[in-house]
């Protein structure tokens, strides 16, 4: 049987089915399948129906089939092309598009241009499946900004409701009958650095604003306002008060009487702090300004109190209180403290006189009778300096009150020595005799007349009869100090009545005084009252071997007390010794020596 040669099959044609079932199929396929499908026959071919011998299948109904026109289909002809879907990424990455089935002509070919590209617009349908949660951005497109802001009204934000941001009131709040609280103020965006800088500046402004409104707490004690003031107060309590009287314990009258009074009186507190500053400036000059500050305020308040003006240092004080005895007590206490201030500074121009004269005027009018313990202390302290002042001046004589103590003064131990026990009465009487003798010496007449001699003999008898109060105690330093004061009082009487020349009697009396002085223990409270007896022993020491012990004692007193007048006393004593060694009769008048040096100070 001869083989029959069949003609080659015509090119397959893509049958376009107009059924709606085919329109729902995905138009895309793999590139190879589409390429073969898009290769069409010439434009004059016609659609051919499927061969009756070919059986219909679901695939043949859904997918255009490739059928031969004049021969039996081969296995290749019966193969159905496999269609695969492209992903969105692959579609976007393609620079060309493919025609859909809708654009294919009835002859199975799409309209093309000479270049082979489609002439109409290409419609790309989205594939099936769940859309992307975050769609890819369109290339070449611009992002559309949202009109809604990132916040709502305050009410909706608090209620955690969606706000339609209608102004001035949110419609969501209006519908729900809720008061719309409006919208927060718009703020300009700032970076982290700007926010930190702005926060720091805001905090600084707030701090300055708060500090401008902060008021300082009032001072607990008037006059004690700074760290220097507190230091000076502490120095007075623990040091100064213990070198001014024979008491260096808790019974010190400066702590027992003056401190409580100074807490209530600003002027007295300034005087107290001024005294403390004067005592410390020799070793710590940095407190000079504080000392001058308190000195000026002390004088101001003392002037106001002394004039009894309504504008006292205490705002709550009334005129009746100013004229009361309490106000006078405070004024006298200020005057005495300012006298001590001159002693501490070692002033030699009579700065103490203003204050001592003012206190003297008050005491001379009997305004301050020693009826209480505090008044007794003021009286004793004033009389001690008043009488001792006669030893270094020519124009100040003892107050009559020192010759005739007021009633109520009994021989009792006090803060000082010689006042309340009656011994200073003899010193005042001797000073009056000394003034008369000095006047006679100037006139060239015998210095000692019968009346002067008779008074001196009486004083001598009284001194022999005087004994320290039993309350002192025979074995105490206070008892020895009282015997020393009696000894130098007798030496003072001898140097006043007799000529200024060496003698065994005066030499023996000075040795006895030095013996008492050596028996007193160092650093005791009695050290504060030993300057006056040491001065009288010095101006009576005719023997050169007696002088070194006096120099040593003066140095020890200076180290213990730190008072500035100790150096002045030492220089006067040295000058008197020079006159003694030269045999000059001027050694008798040591008050004149002080005046000749141009000095005026207290040897207390």
Coordinates of C-alpha atoms in Angstrom, one line a residue:
X1 CA 0.0 0.0 0.0
X2 CA 1.4 3.1 -1.1
X3 CA 2.0 5.7 1.5
X4 CA -0.2 8.7 1.2
X5 CA 1.4 12.1 1.7
X6 CA -0.7 14.5 3.5
X7 CA -0.3 18.2 3.0
X8 CA 1.0 20.2 5.9
X9 CA -1.7 21.5 8.2
X10 CA -2.6 25.1 8.1
X11 CA -1.6 27.4 10.9
X12 CA -3.9 27.1 13.9
X13 CA -6.3 29.8 14.5
X14 CA -7.5 31.3 17.8
X15 CA -11.3 30.8 18.0
X16 CA -13.0 33.7 19.7
X17 CA -16.0 32.6 21.7
X18 CA -18.4 35.3 22.4
X19 CA -19.9 33.6 25.4
X20 CA -19.7 35.4 28.6
X21 CA -18.1 32.3 30.1
X22 CA -14.9 33.2 28.2
X23 CA -14.9 36.8 29.2
X24 CA -14.3 35.8 32.8
X25 CA -11.2 34.0 32.0
X26 CA -7.8 35.6 32.8
X27 CA -6.4 37.0 29.5
X28 CA -2.8 36.6 30.4
X29 CA -0.6 33.6 29.9
X30 CA 3.0 32.8 29.8
X31 CA 5.0 34.7 27.2
X32 CA 5.5 31.8 25.0
X33 CA 1.8 30.9 24.9
X34 CA 0.8 34.4 24.1
X35 CA 3.3 34.7 21.4
X36 CA 2.0 31.7 19.6
X37 CA -1.5 32.8 20.1
X38 CA -0.8 36.3 18.8
X39 CA 0.7 34.9 15.6
X40 CA -2.3 35.0 13.2
X41 CA -3.1 34.0 9.7
X42 CA -3.7 36.6 6.9
X43 CA -6.6 38.8 7.4
X44 CA -8.8 37.0 4.8
X45 CA -9.1 33.8 6.7
X46 CA -12.4 32.9 8.4
X47 CA -13.3 31.3 11.6
X48 CA -13.6 27.6 11.5
X49 CA -15.8 25.6 13.8
X50 CA -14.4 22.8 15.8
X51 CA -14.2 19.4 14.2
X52 CA -17.2 17.2 14.8
X53 CA -14.9 14.3 15.5
X54 CA -13.3 16.2 18.4
X55 CA -15.0 15.7 21.6
X56 CA -15.9 18.7 23.8
X57 CA -14.4 18.9 27.1
X58 CA -14.5 21.6 29.9
X59 CA -11.1 22.7 28.8
X60 CA -12.2 23.1 25.2
X61 CA -15.2 25.2 26.3
X62 CA -13.1 27.5 28.5
X63 CA -10.1 27.8 26.4
X64 CA -9.8 28.6 22.7
X65 CA -8.6 25.5 20.8
X66 CA -6.3 25.1 18.0
X67 CA -7.9 23.0 15.2
X68 CA -6.7 22.0 11.8
X69 CA -8.7 22.9 8.8
X70 CA -8.2 20.0 6.3
X71 CA -6.7 17.1 8.0
X72 CA -7.0 15.0 11.0
X73 CA -5.7 16.5 14.2
X74 CA -2.3 15.2 15.4
X75 CA -1.2 14.8 18.9
X76 CA 0.5 18.2 18.8
X77 CA -2.7 19.7 17.5
X78 CA -4.7 18.3 20.3
X79 CA -2.4 19.7 23.0
X80 CA -4.0 22.5 25.0
X81 CA -1.6 25.5 25.8
X82 CA -0.9 25.9 29.5
X83 CA -2.0 29.3 30.8
X84 CA -0.1 30.8 33.8
X85 CA -0.9 34.0 35.7
X86 CA 1.6 36.7 36.2
X87 CA 2.1 38.4 39.5
X88 CA 1.6 42.1 40.1
X89 CA 5.4 42.5 40.4
X90 CA 6.0 40.9 37.1
X91 CA 3.3 42.9 35.4
X92 CA 4.8 46.1 36.8
X93 CA 8.3 45.1 35.7
X94 CA 7.2 44.7 32.1
X95 CA 7.7 47.6 29.8
X96 CA 5.1 46.4 27.3
X97 CA 1.6 45.2 27.7
X98 CA -0.3 42.4 26.1
X99 CA -3.7 42.7 24.3
X100 CA -6.7 41.1 26.0
X101 CA -9.1 38.9 24.3
X102 CA -11.4 41.8 23.8
X103 CA -8.9 43.6 21.6
X104 CA -8.4 40.6 19.3
X105 CA -10.3 40.9 16.1
X106 CA -12.9 38.5 14.8
X107 CA -10.2 36.8 12.7
X108 CA -8.2 36.0 15.8
X109 CA -5.7 38.8 15.5
X110 CA -5.4 42.1 17.1
X111 CA -4.9 45.4 15.2
X112 CA -1.3 46.1 14.9
X113 CA 0.8 48.8 13.5
X114 CA 3.7 48.3 11.3
X115 CA 5.9 47.9 14.3
X116 CA 3.8 45.0 15.5
X117 CA 2.4 46.8 18.6
X118 CA -1.2 47.1 19.5
X119 CA -3.0 50.1 18.4
X120 CA -5.6 50.4 21.1
X121 CA -5.4 50.9 24.9
X122 CA -4.6 47.8 26.9
X123 CA -6.8 47.0 29.8
X124 CA -5.1 44.8 32.5
X125 CA -7.5 43.1 34.9
X126 CA -6.5 42.3 38.4
X127 CA -6.1 38.7 39.3
X128 CA -8.1 36.8 41.7
X129 CA -7.1 36.5 45.4
X130 CA -6.9 38.6 48.4
X131 CA -5.5 42.2 47.8
X132 CA -2.3 43.3 49.3
X133 CA -2.5 44.8 52.8
X134 CA 0.1 47.4 51.8
X135 CA -0.2 47.9 48.0
X136 CA 3.0 48.7 46.1
X137 CA 3.3 52.4 45.2
X138 CA 2.6 53.4 41.6
X139 CA 5.7 54.3 39.7
X140 CA 5.8 57.8 38.5
X141 CA 2.8 58.7 40.7
X142 CA 2.6 61.1 43.6
X143 CA 1.3 60.2 47.1
X144 CA -2.1 61.6 47.8
X145 CA -2.1 63.4 51.2
X146 CA -4.9 62.6 53.5
X147 CA -7.1 65.4 54.5
X148 CA -7.8 64.2 58.1
X149 CA -5.5 65.4 60.8
X150 CA -3.9 63.2 63.4
X151 CA -6.1 64.4 66.3
X152 CA -9.6 65.1 67.2
X153 CA -11.4 67.2 69.7
X154 CA -10.4 66.8 73.4
X155 CA -13.8 65.2 74.2
X156 CA -13.6 62.5 71.6
X157 CA -10.0 61.7 72.5
X158 CA -10.9 61.3 76.1
X159 CA -14.0 59.2 75.1
X160 CA -11.8 57.3 72.6
X161 CA -14.3 58.0 69.8
X162 CA -13.7 58.8 66.2
X163 CA -14.0 62.6 65.7
X164 CA -15.1 64.2 62.5
X165 CA -13.1 67.3 63.4
X166 CA -15.9 69.7 62.6
X167 CA -15.2 73.2 63.9
X168 CA -16.0 74.9 66.1
X169 CA -17.8 71.9 67.6
X170 CA -17.4 68.3 66.7
X171 CA -20.6 66.9 65.2
X172 CA -20.0 63.6 66.9
X173 CA -20.2 65.4 70.3
X174 CA -23.3 67.3 69.1
X175 CA -25.1 64.1 68.1
X176 CA -24.3 62.4 71.4
X177 CA -25.3 65.5 73.4
X178 CA -21.8 65.9 74.8
X179 CA -20.1 69.2 75.4
X180 CA -17.3 69.5 72.9
X181 CA -14.2 70.9 74.7
X182 CA -12.7 72.0 71.4
X183 CA -9.3 71.2 70.0
X184 CA -5.8 71.4 71.4
X185 CA -3.6 74.3 70.4
X186 CA -1.5 73.7 67.4
X187 CA 2.2 73.3 68.1
X188 CA 5.1 73.7 65.9
X189 CA 7.1 70.5 65.4
X190 CA 10.5 70.5 67.1
X191 CA 13.4 68.1 67.0
X192 CA 14.7 66.4 70.1
X193 CA 17.5 68.9 70.5
X194 CA 15.1 71.8 70.2
X195 CA 12.7 70.3 72.7
X196 CA 15.5 69.7 75.2
X197 CA 16.8 73.2 74.8
X198 CA 13.3 74.6 75.0
X199 CA 12.7 72.5 78.1
X200 CA 15.9 73.8 79.7
X201 CA 15.0 77.4 79.0
X202 CA 11.5 76.9 80.2
X203 CA 12.8 75.3 83.4
X204 CA 15.2 78.2 83.9
X205 CA 12.5 80.7 83.4
X206 CA 10.2 78.8 85.9
X207 CA 13.1 78.6 88.4
X208 CA 13.8 82.4 88.1
X209 CA 10.1 83.1 88.4
X210 CA 9.8 80.9 91.5
X211 CA 13.0 82.4 93.1
X212 CA 11.7 85.9 92.5
X213 CA 8.6 85.0 94.6
X214 CA 10.5 83.2 97.4
X215 CA 10.8 85.3 100.5
X216 CA 13.6 84.8 103.0
X217 CA 12.8 83.3 106.4
X218 CA 13.1 85.8 109.2
X219 CA 16.0 85.6 111.6
X220 CA 15.4 83.8 114.8
X221 CA 17.4 86.3 116.8
X222 CA 17.6 89.9 115.8
X223 CA 21.2 90.8 115.0
X224 CA 22.4 87.3 114.3
X225 CA 21.8 87.0 110.6
X226 CA 25.0 85.7 108.9
X227 CA 27.5 83.0 109.4
X228 CA 30.0 85.6 110.7
X229 CA 27.4 86.7 113.2
X230 CA 26.8 83.1 114.4
X231 CA 30.6 82.7 114.8
X232 CA 31.0 85.9 116.8
X233 CA 28.1 84.8 119.1
X234 CA 29.7 81.4 119.6
X235 CA 33.1 83.1 120.3
X236 CA 31.5 85.4 122.9
X237 CA 29.8 82.5 124.7
X238 CA 32.8 80.2 124.8
X239 CA 35.7 82.6 125.1
X240 CA 35.0 86.3 125.7
X241 CA 32.6 86.0 128.5
X242 CA 35.1 83.8 130.5
X243 CA 37.9 86.4 130.4
X244 CA 35.8 89.3 131.7
X245 CA 34.9 88.0 135.1
X246 CA 36.3 85.6 137.7
X247 CA 33.6 83.1 136.7
X248 CA 34.4 80.9 133.8
X249 CA 31.6 78.3 134.3
X250 CA 27.9 78.3 133.8
X251 CA 27.4 80.9 136.6
X252 CA 29.1 83.5 134.4
X253 CA 26.9 86.6 134.7
X254 CA 27.5 87.5 131.0
X255 CA 25.8 84.3 130.0
X256 CA 23.3 84.3 132.8
X257 CA 22.1 87.9 132.6
X258 CA 23.3 89.5 129.4
X259 CA 22.6 86.8 126.9
X260 CA 18.9 86.4 127.6
X261 CA 18.5 90.2 127.5
X262 CA 20.4 90.5 124.3
X263 CA 18.1 88.0 122.6
X264 CA 15.2 90.4 123.3
X265 CA 17.1 93.6 122.4
X266 CA 18.7 94.2 119.0
X267 CA 21.0 97.0 120.1
X268 CA 22.4 94.9 123.0
X269 CA 23.0 92.0 120.7
X270 CA 25.0 94.2 118.3
X271 CA 27.1 95.5 121.2
X272 CA 27.8 91.9 122.3
X273 CA 28.8 90.8 118.8
X274 CA 30.9 94.0 118.4
X275 CA 32.8 93.1 121.6
X276 CA 33.3 89.5 120.3
X277 CA 34.6 90.8 117.0
X278 CA 37.0 93.3 118.7
X279 CA 38.5 90.4 120.7
X280 CA 39.1 88.2 117.6
X281 CA 40.4 90.7 115.0
X282 CA 43.9 90.6 116.4
X283 CA 44.2 87.0 115.3
X284 CA 41.6 86.9 112.5
X285 CA 41.6 90.2 110.6
X286 CA 38.9 88.9 108.3
X287 CA 36.3 89.7 110.9
X288 CA 37.1 93.4 110.9
X289 CA 34.3 94.3 108.6
X290 CA 31.8 92.4 110.8
X291 CA 33.1 94.1 113.9
X292 CA 32.7 97.6 112.4
X293 CA 29.2 96.7 111.1
X294 CA 28.0 95.7 114.6
X295 CA 29.8 98.7 116.2
X296 CA 27.9 101.1 113.9
X297 CA 24.5 99.5 114.6
X298 CA 25.2 99.3 118.3
X299 CA 25.9 103.1 118.4
X300 CA 22.7 103.8 116.4
X301 CA 20.5 101.7 118.7
X302 CA 22.2 103.1 121.8
X303 CA 21.5 106.7 120.6
X304 CA 17.9 105.9 120.0
X305 CA 17.4 104.2 123.4
X306 CA 19.3 106.9 125.3
X307 CA 17.1 109.7 123.8
X308 CA 14.0 107.6 124.8
X309 CA 12.5 108.2 121.4
X310 CA 9.5 106.2 120.2
X311 CA 11.6 104.9 117.3
X312 CA 13.4 102.3 119.4
X313 CA 15.3 99.4 118.0
X314 CA 12.4 97.0 118.8
X315 CA 9.4 97.7 116.6
X316 CA 7.0 96.4 119.3
X317 CA 8.4 98.6 122.0
X318 CA 6.1 101.4 123.3
X319 CA 7.2 104.7 124.8
X320 CA 6.3 103.4 128.2
X321 CA 8.6 100.4 127.8
X322 CA 11.4 102.7 126.7
X323 CA 11.2 104.7 129.9
X324 CA 11.0 101.6 132.1
X325 CA 13.8 100.3 134.2
X326 CA 14.2 97.4 131.7
X327 CA 15.1 99.8 128.9
X328 CA 17.6 101.6 131.2
X329 CA 19.2 98.3 132.1
X330 CA 19.7 97.5 128.4
X331 CA 21.2 100.9 127.8
X332 CA 23.6 100.6 130.7
X333 CA 24.6 97.1 129.6
X334 CA 25.3 98.4 126.1
X335 CA 27.5 101.2 127.5
X336 CA 29.6 98.7 129.6
X337 CA 30.0 96.4 126.6
X338 CA 31.2 99.2 124.4
X339 CA 33.7 100.1 127.2
X340 CA 35.0 96.6 127.0
X341 CA 35.1 96.9 123.3
X342 CA 37.6 99.8 123.7
X343 CA 39.7 97.6 126.1
X344 CA 39.8 94.7 123.7
X345 CA 40.9 96.8 120.8
X346 CA 43.6 98.4 122.9
X347 CA 42.4 101.9 122.1
X348 CA 44.5 104.7 123.8
X349 CA 42.6 107.9 122.8
X350 CA 39.8 107.8 125.4
X351 CA 37.2 106.1 123.2
X352 CA 35.7 104.5 126.3
X353 CA 34.9 107.8 128.0
X354 CA 31.7 108.4 126.0
X355 CA 30.1 105.2 127.2
X356 CA 31.5 105.3 130.7
X357 CA 30.3 108.9 131.2
X358 CA 26.8 108.0 130.0
X359 CA 26.6 105.1 132.5
X360 CA 28.0 107.3 135.2
X361 CA 25.2 109.8 134.6
X362 CA 22.6 107.1 135.0
X363 CA 24.2 105.7 138.2
X364 CA 24.6 109.2 139.7
X365 CA 20.9 109.8 139.6
X366 CA 20.2 106.6 141.5
X367 CA 18.3 105.3 138.5
X368 CA 19.8 101.9 139.0
X369 CA 19.8 100.7 142.6
X370 CA 21.4 97.3 143.1
X371 CA 18.1 95.6 144.2
X372 CA 18.3 92.6 142.0
X373 CA 21.1 90.2 141.0
X374 CA 21.2 91.8 137.5
X375 CA 21.4 95.3 138.9
X376 CA 24.1 94.2 141.3
X377 CA 26.1 92.9 138.4
X378 CA 25.7 96.1 136.5
X379 CA 26.7 98.2 139.5
X380 CA 29.7 96.1 140.3
X381 CA 30.9 96.0 136.7
X382 CA 30.5 99.8 136.4
X383 CA 32.2 100.6 139.7
X384 CA 35.2 98.3 138.9
X385 CA 36.0 100.3 135.8
X386 CA 35.1 103.6 137.3
X387 CA 37.6 103.3 140.2
X388 CA 40.4 101.7 138.2
X389 CA 40.1 104.5 135.7
X390 CA 41.6 106.8 138.3
X391 CA 44.9 104.9 138.1
X392 CA 45.6 106.0 134.5
X393 CA 44.0 109.5 134.2
X394 CA 44.3 112.8 135.9
X395 CA 40.9 114.4 135.2
X396 CA 38.6 111.6 136.3
X397 CA 37.8 111.2 140.0
X398 CA 35.8 108.4 141.6
X399 CA 32.1 108.8 141.8
X400 CA 30.7 109.7 145.2
X401 CA 28.8 106.5 145.1
X402 CA 32.1 104.6 145.3
X403 CA 32.9 106.3 148.6
X404 CA 29.4 105.6 150.1
X405 CA 28.0 102.4 148.7
X406 CA 24.2 102.4 148.4
X407 CA 22.1 100.5 150.9
X408 CA 21.8 96.8 150.3
X409 CA 25.4 96.4 149.2
X410 CA 26.8 93.7 151.5
X411 CA 30.3 92.2 151.4
X412 CA 29.5 89.3 149.2
X413 CA 31.4 87.7 146.3
X414 CA 30.6 89.1 142.9
X415 CA 31.6 88.9 139.3
X416 CA 34.6 91.2 140.0
X417 CA 37.0 91.6 143.0
X418 CA 37.1 94.5 145.4
X419 CA 33.7 96.2 144.7
X420 CA 31.0 94.3 146.6
X421 CA 33.5 93.3 149.3
X422 CA 34.3 97.0 150.0
X423 CA 37.9 97.0 149.0
X424 CA 37.5 99.4 146.2
X425 CA 36.2 102.0 148.6
X426 CA 39.8 102.4 149.9
X427 CA 41.2 102.7 146.4
X428 CA 38.8 105.6 145.7
X429 CA 39.8 107.3 148.9
X430 CA 43.5 107.0 148.1
X431 CA 42.9 108.5 144.7
X432 CA 41.3 111.5 146.3
X433 CA 44.4 111.9 148.6
X434 CA 46.6 111.5 145.5
X435 CA 45.0 114.4 143.7
X436 CA 45.5 116.7 146.7
X437 CA 49.2 115.7 147.0
X438 CA 49.7 116.3 143.3
X439 CA 48.2 119.8 143.6
X440 CA 50.5 120.6 146.5
X441 CA 53.6 119.4 144.6
X442 CA 52.7 121.8 141.8
X443 CA 52.5 124.7 144.2
X444 CA 55.8 123.9 145.8
X445 CA 54.4 123.3 149.3
X446 CA 54.9 120.2 151.4
X447 CA 52.8 117.5 149.7
X448 CA 51.5 115.9 152.8
X449 CA 49.7 118.0 155.4
X450 CA 48.2 116.9 158.6
X451 CA 44.8 116.3 157.2
X452 CA 46.1 114.2 154.4
X453 CA 48.3 112.2 156.7
X454 CA 45.4 111.6 159.1
X455 CA 43.2 110.3 156.3
X456 CA 46.1 108.0 155.1
X457 CA 46.5 106.6 158.6
X458 CA 42.8 105.8 158.8
X459 CA 42.9 104.0 155.4
X460 CA 45.9 102.0 156.6
X461 CA 44.1 100.9 159.7
X462 CA 41.0 99.9 157.7
X463 CA 43.2 97.9 155.3
X464 CA 44.8 96.0 158.2
X465 CA 41.3 95.2 159.5
X466 CA 39.9 94.2 156.1
X467 CA 39.5 90.4 155.4
X468 CA 38.2 88.6 152.4
X469 CA 34.6 87.3 152.8
X470 CA 34.4 83.9 154.3
X471 CA 32.4 82.8 151.3
X472 CA 35.5 83.0 149.2
X473 CA 37.0 80.0 150.9
X474 CA 40.6 80.1 152.3
X475 CA 42.0 77.6 149.8
X476 CA 40.4 79.0 146.7
X477 CA 42.1 81.1 143.9
X478 CA 39.5 83.8 144.6
X479 CA 40.7 84.1 148.2
X480 CA 44.3 84.5 147.1
X481 CA 43.3 87.1 144.5
X482 CA 41.5 89.0 147.3
X483 CA 44.7 89.0 149.4
X484 CA 46.6 90.2 146.4
X485 CA 44.2 93.1 145.9
X486 CA 44.5 94.1 149.5
X487 CA 48.3 94.0 149.2
X488 CA 48.5 96.2 146.1
X489 CA 46.0 98.6 147.7
X490 CA 48.4 99.1 150.6
X491 CA 51.3 99.6 148.0
X492 CA 49.1 102.2 146.3
X493 CA 48.7 104.0 149.6
X494 CA 52.4 103.9 150.3
X495 CA 53.4 105.2 146.9
X496 CA 50.9 108.0 147.3
X497 CA 52.0 109.3 150.7
X498 CA 55.8 108.7 150.7
X499 CA 58.4 109.8 148.3
X500 CA 59.3 107.8 145.1
X501 CA 62.6 106.2 146.2
X502 CA 63.7 102.7 147.0
X503 CA 63.1 101.4 150.5
X504 CA 63.1 98.0 152.3
X505 CA 59.4 98.5 153.2
X506 CA 58.2 99.0 149.6
X507 CA 60.5 96.3 148.3
X508 CA 59.2 93.8 150.9
X509 CA 55.6 94.7 150.0
X510 CA 56.2 94.2 146.3
X511 CA 57.8 90.8 147.0
X512 CA 54.8 89.8 149.0
X513 CA 52.5 90.8 146.2
X514 CA 54.6 88.8 143.7
X515 CA 54.3 85.8 146.0
X516 CA 50.5 86.0 146.0
X517 CA 50.7 86.4 142.2
X518 CA 52.8 83.3 141.8
X519 CA 50.4 81.2 143.9
X520 CA 47.5 81.9 141.6
X521 CA 47.1 79.0 139.2
X522 CA 47.3 79.9 135.5
X523 CA 44.2 79.9 133.2
X524 CA 41.9 80.4 136.1
X525 CA 39.0 82.9 136.1
X526 CA 41.0 85.2 138.4
X527 CA 43.4 85.8 135.6
X528 CA 40.9 88.2 134.1
X529 CA 41.2 90.6 137.1
X530 CA 45.0 90.4 137.6
X531 CA 46.0 93.2 135.2
X532 CA 45.3 96.0 137.7
X533 CA 47.4 94.5 140.6
X534 CA 50.2 93.6 138.2
X535 CA 50.2 97.2 137.0
X536 CA 50.5 98.6 140.6
X537 CA 53.3 96.1 141.4
X538 CA 55.1 97.2 138.2
X539 CA 55.1 101.0 139.0
X540 CA 56.4 100.1 142.5
X541 CA 59.2 97.7 141.6
X542 CA 62.3 99.6 142.4
X543 CA 64.4 96.5 142.5
X544 CA 65.6 95.3 139.1
X545 CA 65.3 91.6 140.2
X546 CA 61.6 92.1 140.7
X547 CA 60.9 93.2 137.1
X548 CA 61.3 90.0 135.1
X549 CA 58.5 88.3 137.0
X550 CA 56.3 91.3 136.3
X551 CA 57.1 91.2 132.6
X552 CA 56.4 87.5 132.6
X553 CA 53.1 87.9 134.3
X554 CA 52.0 90.6 131.9
X555 CA 52.8 88.4 128.9
X556 CA 50.8 85.6 130.5
X557 CA 47.8 87.8 131.1
X558 CA 48.0 89.0 127.4
X559 CA 48.0 85.4 126.2
X560 CA 45.1 84.4 128.4
X561 CA 42.8 87.4 127.8
X562 CA 43.9 88.6 124.4
X563 CA 43.0 92.2 125.5
X564 CA 44.7 95.0 123.7
X565 CA 45.3 97.2 126.7
X566 CA 47.8 94.7 128.2
X567 CA 50.5 96.0 125.8
X568 CA 49.8 99.6 126.8
X569 CA 50.2 98.7 130.5
X570 CA 53.5 97.1 129.8
X571 CA 54.9 100.1 128.0
X572 CA 53.9 102.5 130.8
X573 CA 55.6 100.2 133.4
X574 CA 58.8 100.2 131.3
X575 CA 58.7 104.0 131.1
X576 CA 58.3 104.3 134.9
X577 CA 61.2 101.9 135.5
X578 CA 63.4 104.2 133.3
X579 CA 62.4 107.1 135.6
X580 CA 63.1 105.0 138.7
X581 CA 66.6 104.1 137.4
X582 CA 67.4 107.7 136.7
X583 CA 66.3 108.8 140.2
X584 CA 63.7 111.1 138.8
X585 CA 60.9 112.1 141.2
X586 CA 58.5 111.9 138.2
X587 CA 58.3 108.2 138.7
X588 CA 55.8 109.0 141.5
X589 CA 53.3 110.4 139.0
X590 CA 52.7 107.5 136.6
X591 CA 49.4 109.1 135.6
X592 CA 51.4 112.0 134.3
X593 CA 53.5 109.5 132.4
X594 CA 50.4 108.1 130.6
X595 CA 49.3 111.6 129.8
X596 CA 52.8 112.5 128.5
X597 CA 52.6 109.5 126.1
X598 CA 49.3 110.9 124.8
X599 CA 47.3 108.0 126.0
X600 CA 44.0 107.6 127.8
X601 CA 43.0 104.0 128.4
X602 CA 41.6 101.6 131.1
X603 CA 44.0 99.3 132.9
X604 CA 41.3 96.7 133.7

